[in-house]
Coordinates of C-alpha atoms in Angstrom, one line a residue:
W1 CA 99.8 123.8 187.1
F2 CA 98.3 126.6 184.5
L3 CA 97.3 129.2 187.5
L4 CA 100.9 128.6 188.7
M5 CA 102.7 129.5 185.4
V6 CA 100.6 132.7 185.3
R7 CA 99.6 134.2 188.3
D8 CA 102.0 135.9 188.8
D9 CA 101.8 138.5 185.4
F10 CA 97.9 138.6 186.8
K11 CA 99.2 140.5 190.1
G12 CA 98.7 143.9 189.0
G13 CA 95.3 143.0 187.5
K14 CA 94.1 142.7 183.9
I15 CA 96.8 142.4 181.0
T16 CA 97.2 144.0 177.5
L17 CA 97.3 142.0 174.0
E18 CA 101.4 142.7 174.0
K19 CA 101.2 140.8 177.8
A20 CA 98.9 137.9 176.6
L21 CA 101.3 137.6 173.8
K22 CA 104.3 137.4 176.2
L23 CA 102.8 135.3 178.3
L24 CA 101.9 132.7 175.6
E25 CA 105.5 132.7 174.6
K26 CA 106.3 131.8 178.3
L27 CA 103.7 128.5 178.5
D28 CA 105.7 127.6 175.1
I29 CA 102.5 127.9 172.5
Q30 CA 103.3 128.3 169.5
C31 CA 101.1 131.5 167.6
N32 CA 100.3 133.7 165.4
T33 CA 100.7 137.2 166.6
I34 CA 97.1 138.1 164.3
H35 CA 94.9 135.1 165.0
V36 CA 95.9 135.6 168.9
K37 CA 94.5 139.4 168.2
Y38 CA 91.6 138.5 167.3
I39 CA 90.7 135.7 169.7
F40 CA 91.3 138.4 172.2
K41 CA 89.3 140.7 170.9
D42 CA 86.4 138.1 171.1
N43 CA 87.0 137.3 174.3
D44 CA 87.7 140.8 175.7
R45 CA 84.3 141.3 177.2
L46 CA 84.4 144.9 177.8
Q47 CA 86.5 145.7 175.3
Q48 CA 89.0 147.6 177.3
G49 CA 92.2 146.1 175.4
R50 CA 92.9 143.9 178.8
I51 CA 91.5 141.1 179.9
T52 CA 91.5 139.1 183.6
I53 CA 92.9 135.7 183.8
E54 CA 90.0 133.9 183.5
E55 CA 89.5 135.6 180.0
F56 CA 93.5 134.7 179.2
R57 CA 92.5 131.2 180.0
T58 CA 89.7 130.8 177.7
I59 CA 92.1 132.5 175.4
Y60 CA 94.9 129.7 176.4
R61 CA 92.1 126.6 175.8
I62 CA 90.7 127.7 172.4
I63 CA 94.6 127.9 171.1
T64 CA 95.8 124.9 172.7
Y65 CA 92.7 122.3 173.6
R66 CA 91.6 121.3 170.0
E67 CA 88.8 118.5 169.9
E68 CA 90.8 116.2 167.8
I69 CA 93.8 115.9 170.0
I70 CA 91.6 115.6 173.1
E71 CA 89.9 112.5 171.4
I72 CA 93.2 110.8 170.8
F73 CA 94.5 111.4 174.3
N74 CA 91.3 110.3 175.6
T75 CA 91.3 107.2 174.1
Y76 CA 94.3 105.5 175.3
S77 CA 94.4 107.3 179.1
E78 CA 92.8 105.1 181.6
N79 CA 91.4 108.3 183.2
R80 CA 91.0 111.0 181.0
K81 CA 93.6 112.8 182.7
I82 CA 97.1 111.4 182.1
L83 CA 98.8 109.0 180.2
L84 CA 101.0 106.3 181.8
E85 CA 104.4 105.1 180.0
K86 CA 102.6 102.1 178.7
N87 CA 99.5 104.5 177.3
L88 CA 101.8 106.4 175.4
I89 CA 103.6 103.1 174.2
Q90 CA 100.7 101.8 172.7
F91 CA 99.9 105.0 171.0
L92 CA 103.0 105.2 169.7
M93 CA 102.7 101.6 168.1
R94 CA 99.3 101.3 167.1
E95 CA 99.0 104.8 165.7
Q96 CA 102.7 106.5 164.9
Y97 CA 104.1 103.2 163.6
T98 CA 107.2 103.5 165.8
L99 CA 109.1 100.6 164.2
D100 CA 112.4 101.0 165.8
F101 CA 110.4 101.6 168.9
S102 CA 111.9 101.1 172.3
E103 CA 110.6 102.0 175.9
S104 CA 113.0 104.6 176.0
I105 CA 111.7 106.5 173.3
A106 CA 108.2 107.2 175.1
S107 CA 110.5 108.0 178.3
E108 CA 112.8 110.4 176.3
I109 CA 109.4 112.2 174.9
I110 CA 107.8 112.6 178.3
Q111 CA 110.8 113.9 179.6
K112 CA 111.1 116.3 176.3
Y113 CA 107.4 117.7 176.3
E114 CA 105.7 117.3 179.8
P115 CA 105.9 120.6 181.2
I116 CA 104.6 119.9 184.9
E117 CA 106.9 118.4 187.1
E118 CA 104.9 116.2 189.1
V119 CA 104.0 114.4 186.3
K120 CA 107.4 113.9 184.1
Q121 CA 108.8 112.6 187.7
A122 CA 106.2 110.2 187.5
H123 CA 107.0 108.9 184.2
Q124 CA 103.4 110.3 182.9
M125 CA 102.1 112.5 180.3
S126 CA 99.5 115.1 180.9
F127 CA 97.4 116.3 177.8
E128 CA 99.6 119.5 178.0
G129 CA 102.5 117.4 177.5
F130 CA 100.9 115.5 174.8
R131 CA 99.7 118.2 172.8
R132 CA 103.4 119.5 172.8
Y133 CA 104.5 116.3 171.6
M134 CA 101.7 116.1 168.9
D135 CA 102.7 120.2 167.9
S136 CA 106.7 119.4 167.5
S137 CA 108.7 118.5 165.1
E138 CA 108.8 114.6 165.6
C139 CA 105.2 115.3 164.2
L140 CA 105.9 116.8 161.2
I141 CA 104.9 115.3 157.8
F142 CA 108.7 115.2 157.3
N143 CA 110.6 112.7 158.4
N144 CA 113.1 114.3 160.9
E145 CA 116.5 112.4 159.7
Y146 CA 115.5 114.0 156.3
G147 CA 116.7 116.8 158.2
H148 CA 120.6 116.6 158.2
V149 CA 122.4 115.5 155.5
Y150 CA 121.6 111.4 155.8
Q151 CA 122.2 110.0 152.3
D152 CA 125.5 108.5 150.5
M153 CA 127.2 111.9 149.6
T154 CA 130.6 109.8 147.6
H155 CA 128.6 109.0 144.2
P156 CA 129.5 111.0 141.0
L157 CA 128.3 114.6 140.5
T158 CA 126.0 112.8 138.4
D159 CA 124.4 110.6 140.1
Y160 CA 122.7 113.8 142.0
F161 CA 120.1 115.7 141.4
I162 CA 121.4 119.6 142.3
S163 CA 119.4 122.9 142.8
S164 CA 119.6 124.9 140.1
S165 CA 118.5 128.8 139.3
H166 CA 118.0 130.0 136.2
N167 CA 119.3 134.0 135.2
T168 CA 120.4 133.9 139.0
Y169 CA 120.7 137.9 139.1
L170 CA 117.2 138.6 138.0
I171 CA 114.4 139.3 140.9
S172 CA 111.5 140.3 138.3
D173 CA 111.0 140.1 134.6
Q174 CA 113.5 139.0 132.1
L175 CA 113.0 142.2 130.0
W176 CA 113.3 145.1 131.7
G177 CA 113.3 144.0 135.5
P178 CA 116.4 144.9 138.0
S179 CA 119.7 142.6 138.1
D180 CA 120.2 142.5 142.2
L181 CA 123.0 140.4 144.4
W182 CA 119.6 139.6 146.5
G183 CA 118.9 137.0 143.8
Y184 CA 122.0 135.0 144.7
V185 CA 121.9 135.7 148.5
S186 CA 118.5 134.6 148.2
A187 CA 119.3 131.4 146.1
L188 CA 122.0 130.2 148.2
V189 CA 120.2 130.5 151.3
K190 CA 117.4 128.1 149.7
G191 CA 120.5 126.1 149.1
C192 CA 120.8 126.2 145.7
R193 CA 124.2 125.3 144.0
C194 CA 124.1 125.8 140.9
L195 CA 124.1 129.5 139.6
E196 CA 123.8 131.5 136.6
I197 CA 126.1 134.2 135.6
D198 CA 125.3 136.5 132.7
C199 CA 128.9 138.1 132.2
W200 CA 129.4 141.3 129.2
D201 CA 131.7 143.7 128.5
G202 CA 131.4 146.9 130.7
S203 CA 133.8 149.9 131.1
Q204 CA 136.6 150.3 132.6
N205 CA 137.7 146.7 132.3
E206 CA 135.1 145.8 134.7
P207 CA 132.6 143.0 133.2
V208 CA 129.1 143.3 134.0
V209 CA 126.2 140.5 134.8
Y210 CA 123.0 141.7 133.2
H211 CA 120.3 140.1 130.8
G212 CA 121.8 141.4 127.3
Y213 CA 120.4 142.9 125.1
T214 CA 117.3 143.4 127.5
F215 CA 116.7 146.9 129.4
T216 CA 117.3 145.1 132.8
S217 CA 120.1 146.6 135.1
K218 CA 123.8 146.0 135.6
L219 CA 125.8 144.5 138.3
L220 CA 129.7 144.6 138.1
F221 CA 130.8 140.7 138.2
K222 CA 133.0 141.0 141.0
T223 CA 130.7 142.3 143.4
V224 CA 128.7 139.3 142.3
I225 CA 131.2 136.9 142.8
Q226 CA 131.7 138.7 146.5
A227 CA 128.4 138.1 147.6
I228 CA 128.6 134.7 146.2
H229 CA 131.7 133.8 148.3
K230 CA 130.2 135.2 151.3
Y231 CA 127.0 133.6 151.0
A232 CA 128.1 130.2 149.4
F233 CA 128.3 127.6 152.1
L234 CA 125.7 129.1 154.9
A235 CA 122.9 126.6 154.0
S236 CA 125.3 123.6 152.5
E237 CA 128.6 122.8 152.4
Y238 CA 128.1 121.0 149.1
P239 CA 130.1 122.1 146.0
V240 CA 128.4 125.5 144.3
V241 CA 128.7 125.8 140.6
L242 CA 128.9 128.8 138.7
S243 CA 127.5 128.7 135.6
L244 CA 129.0 131.2 133.3
E245 CA 127.5 132.7 130.4
N246 CA 129.7 134.3 128.6
H247 CA 130.3 137.1 126.5
C248 CA 133.0 138.7 127.2
S249 CA 135.7 140.1 125.7
P250 CA 139.2 137.6 126.4
S251 CA 140.9 140.6 127.9
Q252 CA 137.5 141.0 130.4
Q253 CA 137.5 137.1 130.6
E254 CA 141.4 137.4 131.6
V255 CA 139.5 140.2 134.5
M256 CA 136.9 137.9 135.3
A257 CA 139.4 134.7 136.0
D258 CA 141.6 137.0 138.2
S259 CA 138.7 138.5 140.1
L260 CA 137.8 134.9 140.4
L261 CA 141.4 133.8 141.8
A262 CA 141.3 136.7 144.1
T263 CA 138.0 136.3 146.2
F264 CA 137.9 132.5 146.0
G265 CA 141.5 131.3 146.5
D266 CA 142.0 127.6 147.4
A267 CA 138.2 127.4 147.3
L268 CA 138.4 127.6 143.7
L269 CA 138.5 124.6 142.3
S270 CA 141.2 125.4 139.2
Y271 CA 143.0 121.5 139.4
T272 CA 141.9 118.1 139.0
L273 CA 141.6 116.3 142.2
D274 CA 143.4 112.9 143.2
N275 CA 142.0 109.7 141.8
F276 CA 139.3 111.5 139.7
S277 CA 141.5 112.7 136.7
D278 CA 139.5 110.4 134.5
R279 CA 135.6 110.3 136.3
L280 CA 133.8 113.1 138.3
P281 CA 134.0 113.6 141.9
S282 CA 131.2 113.4 144.6
P283 CA 129.9 116.1 146.6
E284 CA 131.5 115.1 149.7
A285 CA 135.0 115.2 147.9
L286 CA 134.2 118.6 147.0
K287 CA 132.8 119.8 150.2
F288 CA 133.7 123.6 150.4
K289 CA 134.6 123.6 146.8
I290 CA 133.3 126.2 144.1
L291 CA 133.5 124.8 140.4
V292 CA 133.7 127.2 136.8
R293 CA 130.9 125.7 134.3
N294 CA 132.3 127.6 131.0
K295 CA 133.3 126.6 127.7
K296 CA 137.1 125.4 128.1
I297 CA 140.0 125.1 124.9
G298 CA 141.5 121.3 125.2
T299 CA 142.1 118.6 127.3
L300 CA 142.3 118.2 131.2
R301 CA 145.7 116.5 130.6
E302 CA 146.8 120.2 128.7
T303 CA 145.3 122.5 131.4
L304 CA 147.2 120.1 134.2
E305 CA 150.5 120.8 131.8
R306 CA 150.0 124.6 132.2
R307 CA 149.6 124.3 135.7
G308 CA 151.9 127.2 137.6
S309 CA 152.4 128.8 134.2
D310 CA 151.1 132.4 133.2
V311 CA 148.6 132.2 130.4
H312 CA 147.5 136.0 130.4
G313 CA 147.5 137.1 127.4
Q314 CA 146.8 133.5 125.8
V315 CA 143.6 133.5 123.6
E316 CA 142.5 130.4 121.8
E317 CA 139.4 130.6 119.0
Y318 CA 137.3 128.0 118.0
E319 CA 134.0 127.5 115.5
E320 CA 130.7 126.4 117.2
E321 CA 127.9 125.7 115.1
E322 CA 124.7 127.4 116.2
E323 CA 121.0 126.4 115.7
V324 CA 118.6 129.1 115.1
E325 CA 114.8 127.7 115.2
E326 CA 112.2 129.7 113.8
E327 CA 108.9 128.8 114.4
E328 CA 106.2 129.7 112.2
D329 CA 102.4 128.6 111.7
G330 CA 101.9 130.5 108.3
S331 CA 100.8 133.8 109.4
G332 CA 104.4 134.7 110.5
A333 CA 103.2 134.6 114.2
K334 CA 106.1 133.1 116.9
E335 CA 104.8 129.9 119.4
P336 CA 102.4 131.6 121.9
E337 CA 103.7 131.6 125.4
P338 CA 102.3 129.2 127.6
V339 CA 99.8 130.5 130.4
G340 CA 98.1 128.8 133.1
D341 CA 99.3 125.5 134.4
F342 CA 101.3 122.9 133.3
R343 CA 98.4 121.2 131.7
D344 CA 98.1 124.5 129.2
D345 CA 102.4 124.1 128.3
L346 CA 101.6 120.1 127.1
E347 CA 98.5 121.3 124.9
K348 CA 100.9 124.3 123.4
E349 CA 103.3 121.4 122.5
E350 CA 101.2 119.1 120.9
Q351 CA 99.7 122.4 119.1
S352 CA 103.2 122.9 117.7
K353 CA 103.1 119.6 116.1
R354 CA 100.9 121.6 113.3
V355 CA 104.1 124.1 113.2
V356 CA 106.4 124.3 110.6
R357 CA 109.6 124.6 111.7
I358 CA 112.4 126.0 109.5
P359 CA 116.0 124.8 111.1
L360 CA 118.8 127.6 110.1
F361 CA 122.0 126.6 111.4
R362 CA 125.6 129.5 111.4
K363 CA 128.6 129.2 112.7
K364 CA 130.2 131.7 115.0
K365 CA 133.8 132.1 116.2
I366 CA 134.3 131.9 119.8
K367 CA 137.7 133.6 121.8
I368 CA 138.2 132.3 125.0
S369 CA 141.0 133.1 127.2
M370 CA 143.2 130.5 128.3
A371 CA 143.2 132.5 131.9
L372 CA 139.4 131.2 132.3
S373 CA 139.5 128.5 130.5
D374 CA 142.0 126.9 132.9
L375 CA 139.8 127.5 135.6
V376 CA 137.0 124.7 133.9
I377 CA 137.6 121.2 135.4
Y378 CA 134.8 119.0 135.5
T379 CA 132.2 120.9 134.4
K380 CA 133.1 121.9 130.9
V381 CA 129.8 123.0 128.6
E382 CA 129.4 121.2 125.8
K383 CA 127.2 121.9 122.5
F384 CA 124.5 118.9 122.7
K385 CA 124.4 117.5 119.4
S386 CA 122.4 114.0 119.9
F387 CA 122.4 111.2 122.2
H388 CA 124.3 109.3 119.9
H389 CA 126.8 111.9 119.7
S390 CA 127.2 112.3 122.9
N391 CA 127.8 108.4 123.5
L392 CA 130.5 108.4 121.3
Y393 CA 132.4 111.6 121.6
Q394 CA 131.5 113.4 125.1
Q395 CA 134.1 113.5 127.8
F396 CA 133.2 112.1 131.5
N397 CA 133.6 116.4 132.8
E398 CA 131.8 117.7 129.5
S399 CA 128.1 119.0 130.5
N400 CA 125.7 120.0 128.4
S401 CA 122.6 122.8 128.3
I402 CA 119.1 121.7 127.3
G403 CA 116.4 124.0 126.2
E404 CA 113.3 122.7 127.6
S405 CA 111.2 122.9 124.5
Q406 CA 114.1 120.1 122.9
A407 CA 114.2 118.2 126.2
R408 CA 110.5 117.8 126.3
K409 CA 110.2 116.3 123.2
L410 CA 113.9 114.3 124.2
T411 CA 111.6 113.3 126.8
K412 CA 108.5 112.1 124.7
L413 CA 111.0 110.5 122.0
A414 CA 113.5 109.1 123.6
A415 CA 113.3 108.8 127.3
R416 CA 115.3 105.5 127.8
E417 CA 118.5 107.2 126.0
F418 CA 117.9 110.4 127.8
I419 CA 117.8 108.8 131.1
L420 CA 121.0 106.4 129.9
H421 CA 123.0 110.2 128.8
T422 CA 122.0 111.5 132.1
R423 CA 123.6 108.5 134.0
K424 CA 127.0 109.6 132.2
F425 CA 126.7 113.2 131.9
I426 CA 125.5 116.4 133.6
T427 CA 122.7 117.9 132.2
R428 CA 120.8 121.3 132.5
I429 CA 118.1 122.4 131.7
Y430 CA 116.7 125.9 131.5
P431 CA 113.4 127.9 130.3
K432 CA 112.6 128.8 127.2
A433 CA 113.6 132.5 125.8
I434 CA 109.8 133.7 125.1
R435 CA 109.2 132.8 129.2
A436 CA 110.0 136.9 129.4
D437 CA 108.0 136.9 132.6
S438 CA 110.4 134.7 134.2
S439 CA 107.5 132.3 134.5
N440 CA 109.0 128.0 135.4
F441 CA 107.9 124.7 134.0
N442 CA 106.9 121.9 135.6
P443 CA 110.8 120.5 136.8
Q444 CA 109.2 117.1 137.3
E445 CA 109.1 115.9 133.6
F446 CA 112.7 116.3 133.4
W447 CA 113.8 115.1 136.7
N448 CA 111.9 111.8 135.9
V449 CA 115.1 111.2 133.3
G450 CA 117.7 112.0 135.4
C451 CA 118.4 115.7 134.3
Q452 CA 121.0 117.1 137.6
M453 CA 120.8 120.6 137.0
V454 CA 116.9 121.6 136.1
A455 CA 117.2 125.8 136.6
L456 CA 114.1 127.4 137.5
N457 CA 113.7 131.2 137.5
F458 CA 113.6 131.3 141.9
Q459 CA 112.2 134.7 142.1
T460 CA 109.1 133.7 140.4
P461 CA 106.6 131.9 143.5
G462 CA 103.8 129.5 141.9
L463 CA 103.7 125.1 141.9
P464 CA 107.4 124.7 139.7
M465 CA 108.8 126.8 143.0
D466 CA 106.9 124.8 145.3
L467 CA 108.0 121.2 143.9
Q468 CA 111.3 122.9 143.6
N469 CA 111.2 123.7 147.9
G470 CA 110.2 120.6 148.7
K471 CA 111.9 118.5 146.9
F472 CA 115.6 120.3 148.3
L473 CA 113.7 119.9 151.8
D474 CA 114.8 116.5 151.7
N475 CA 118.6 115.5 152.7
G476 CA 119.2 118.1 154.9
C477 CA 118.6 121.0 152.3
S478 CA 121.9 120.3 151.0
G479 CA 121.0 121.4 147.2
Y480 CA 122.0 117.8 146.9
I481 CA 119.4 114.8 146.4
L482 CA 121.1 111.0 145.5
K483 CA 118.6 110.1 142.6
P484 CA 117.0 106.5 142.6
R485 CA 118.5 103.7 141.6
F486 CA 116.8 103.2 138.4
L487 CA 118.0 106.5 137.3
R488 CA 121.3 105.3 138.1
D489 CA 121.9 101.8 136.5
K490 CA 123.7 101.6 133.5
K491 CA 121.0 98.6 132.9
T492 CA 118.2 100.3 133.4
K493 CA 114.7 99.8 131.7
F494 CA 112.9 102.3 133.0
N495 CA 110.6 104.5 130.8
P496 CA 108.7 107.2 132.9
H497 CA 106.1 107.1 130.5
K498 CA 105.2 103.3 130.7
V499 CA 104.3 101.5 133.4
P500 CA 106.4 98.0 134.5
I501 CA 105.2 94.9 133.9
D502 CA 106.4 93.8 137.5
S503 CA 105.4 97.1 139.4
N504 CA 104.2 96.8 142.7
P505 CA 102.2 100.0 143.9
L506 CA 101.6 102.1 147.3
T507 CA 98.0 103.2 147.5
L508 CA 98.9 106.7 149.4
T509 CA 95.9 107.6 151.8
I510 CA 95.5 110.9 153.3
R511 CA 92.5 111.8 156.0
L512 CA 92.1 115.7 156.7
I513 CA 91.2 116.4 159.8
S514 CA 91.6 119.8 160.8
G515 CA 93.7 123.3 160.1
I516 CA 95.6 124.8 162.5
Q517 CA 95.6 128.7 163.4
L518 CA 95.0 129.5 159.9
P519 CA 96.0 132.6 158.4
P520 CA 93.1 135.1 159.3
S521 CA 92.7 136.0 155.7
Y522 CA 91.9 132.3 154.6
Q523 CA 90.3 132.0 158.4
N524 CA 87.7 134.6 158.2
K525 CA 87.2 135.6 154.9
A526 CA 87.6 133.4 152.4
D527 CA 86.2 129.7 152.2
T528 CA 88.9 127.2 152.6
L529 CA 89.4 123.8 150.8
V530 CA 92.5 121.7 150.4
I531 CA 94.0 120.0 147.3
V532 CA 96.3 116.6 147.2
E533 CA 98.2 116.5 144.3
I534 CA 100.6 113.8 143.1
F535 CA 103.6 115.1 140.8
G536 CA 105.8 112.1 139.5
V537 CA 105.6 109.6 136.3
P538 CA 102.6 110.4 134.4
N539 CA 100.8 107.1 135.5
D540 CA 101.2 108.4 138.8
Q541 CA 100.0 112.1 139.0
M542 CA 97.0 112.7 140.7
K543 CA 94.4 115.4 142.3
Q544 CA 92.0 115.7 144.5
Q545 CA 90.4 118.1 146.9
S546 CA 88.5 118.3 149.9
R547 CA 85.1 119.7 150.3
V548 CA 84.8 123.8 150.8
I549 CA 84.6 124.7 154.7
K550 CA 83.2 127.7 154.8
K551 CA 83.7 131.4 156.4
N552 CA 85.6 130.6 160.3
E553 CA 85.4 127.0 160.4
K554 CA 87.7 125.5 162.7
R555 CA 87.9 122.0 160.9
F556 CA 87.8 120.4 157.9
G557 CA 85.2 118.1 158.8
K558 CA 84.2 115.0 160.7
F559 CA 86.8 113.8 162.9
Y560 CA 88.2 109.8 162.7
Y561 CA 90.3 108.3 165.7
L562 CA 90.5 105.2 164.6
I563 CA 93.2 106.0 162.0
L564 CA 97.4 105.6 161.4
C565 CA 100.1 107.9 161.6
Y566 CA 98.8 111.8 162.8
R567 CA 101.2 113.6 161.4
R568 CA 101.3 117.9 160.9
V569 CA 101.7 119.5 157.6
P570 CA 103.3 122.8 157.9
L571 CA 102.3 125.4 155.5
F572 CA 103.6 128.3 153.4
S573 CA 103.1 131.6 151.7
K574 CA 102.9 131.6 147.9
L575 CA 106.3 133.2 148.7
G576 CA 107.1 130.4 150.0
E577 CA 107.8 132.2 153.2
S578 CA 107.0 129.8 156.3
L579 CA 103.6 130.3 158.2
E580 CA 104.6 128.6 161.1
P581 CA 102.5 127.8 163.3
A582 CA 100.0 127.6 160.5
S583 CA 99.5 123.9 159.5
L584 CA 97.3 120.5 158.5
F585 CA 96.7 117.9 160.8
I586 CA 95.9 115.1 159.1
Y587 CA 96.7 111.1 159.2
V588 CA 98.6 109.0 156.4
W589 CA 98.6 105.2 155.9
Y590 CA 99.5 103.3 152.7
I591 CA 99.5 99.8 151.3
R592 CA 100.5 97.9 148.6

């Protein structure tokens, strides 16, 4: 089979690296170009940049004939050459734990992955077919079902975690870096559903977007929302929330309102939906809709009564109490900026207990254009005062924004009250101001209490964004993840800091078997190790690492084949970019 597939390509003699790469592609072999380049050089015996058919065969076997896959194949093959359909069935049931199994599944796998026609017709599978199956998306650690929207999307918005970005227009730090449309485009492409837009008065009555009182560059508001309009629903059809940080004068707020209406048209939600006049609608009901999140004058009923009226020129003023928190330790120094991992953040919080806090309050008058106010329907911004106050007075369409420091204190001191609050009201958590380098906090601690919008600096790679990207891979990368029942139940007794008396924990076992086509910078120049870490409630958090593998070893240690559930873990770069086909080959099991 192999010779039949490649023979014609060698009619002219030896082939180059470029031709070898095309031939591997023709053979349906996923490979990293740099990885192949190294192998090509090692097997080009005459070092002429051209190889024979036998040298190409050696390269092919190096890439595809992995010892661990051969071992599994031979375990179930009766003659070490082919798998009968019944052999494949045994493998799927014993090793892959295919619970909803039927004989047709084995037949479908053979038809899909077996490249040799006569073997396929005999309902058998060669090693070539078995290897293709093991390297396929069906054997990824992520369940294929989660690659599309599978969750119930008819719950109210409060019942979902919503992928959210902080200061989305920034692509670098918070003080000096550029503002760029790419911030919005890249976030939307990743499935982000809540974008932040800081709006300020600009010249010639054109509102601008930038980080106020800093040296960051400026974008026109209208060009920002035009970019959002273009990319809003490419990755997900579920609603996009525009969280406006509004510092504009009433006249430029009217310009913003006109731009929003002109750009988004019917997609802009400017009225309550039928049957949702007194409760939040679902993501399903809001498909392809844009929601404005901003301060609002009056009630929804008053807004609906004005519908169709010209409210241009109408301005309302209200007074808001604002807390300004100064932090001193006796030396006049501000709280130092967290560095390192999340544990450092927690250490800083513990140190802050010794800090003397002087709360200062000031009253601020805010002018709101009625034209902009009336575009705010289900996502009115309301200042958070206390859980008790919210429970008594907060309306269903009002949401809160809470800074990470205050939110962290609340998770420690009143976790259950926090959960009951997020069950009823959308809550957005944002990074504290001293994160001038656009660093991020651990989002998990706020997901633990049901916060829907945990806003991160998407431009900053690292562990927090790894958690964000990993979490929202679920449910078809739609940007909406249904919260677990215990974060939605009004009778919940869940507290992330306490272990339930009747808990029935799982024991998760992950065994590393091999690394596949690791990037050359890792495989050839550096020692390699794998760290496995669980993030969740504090009692579940665990971190372990493999032993260090010295330079250029192909596998992570001894191969074990009498094990369960083989899976492939795709690898990503620090920037979150796929390094496919680089991956880890593992097995996973869990027991109660």
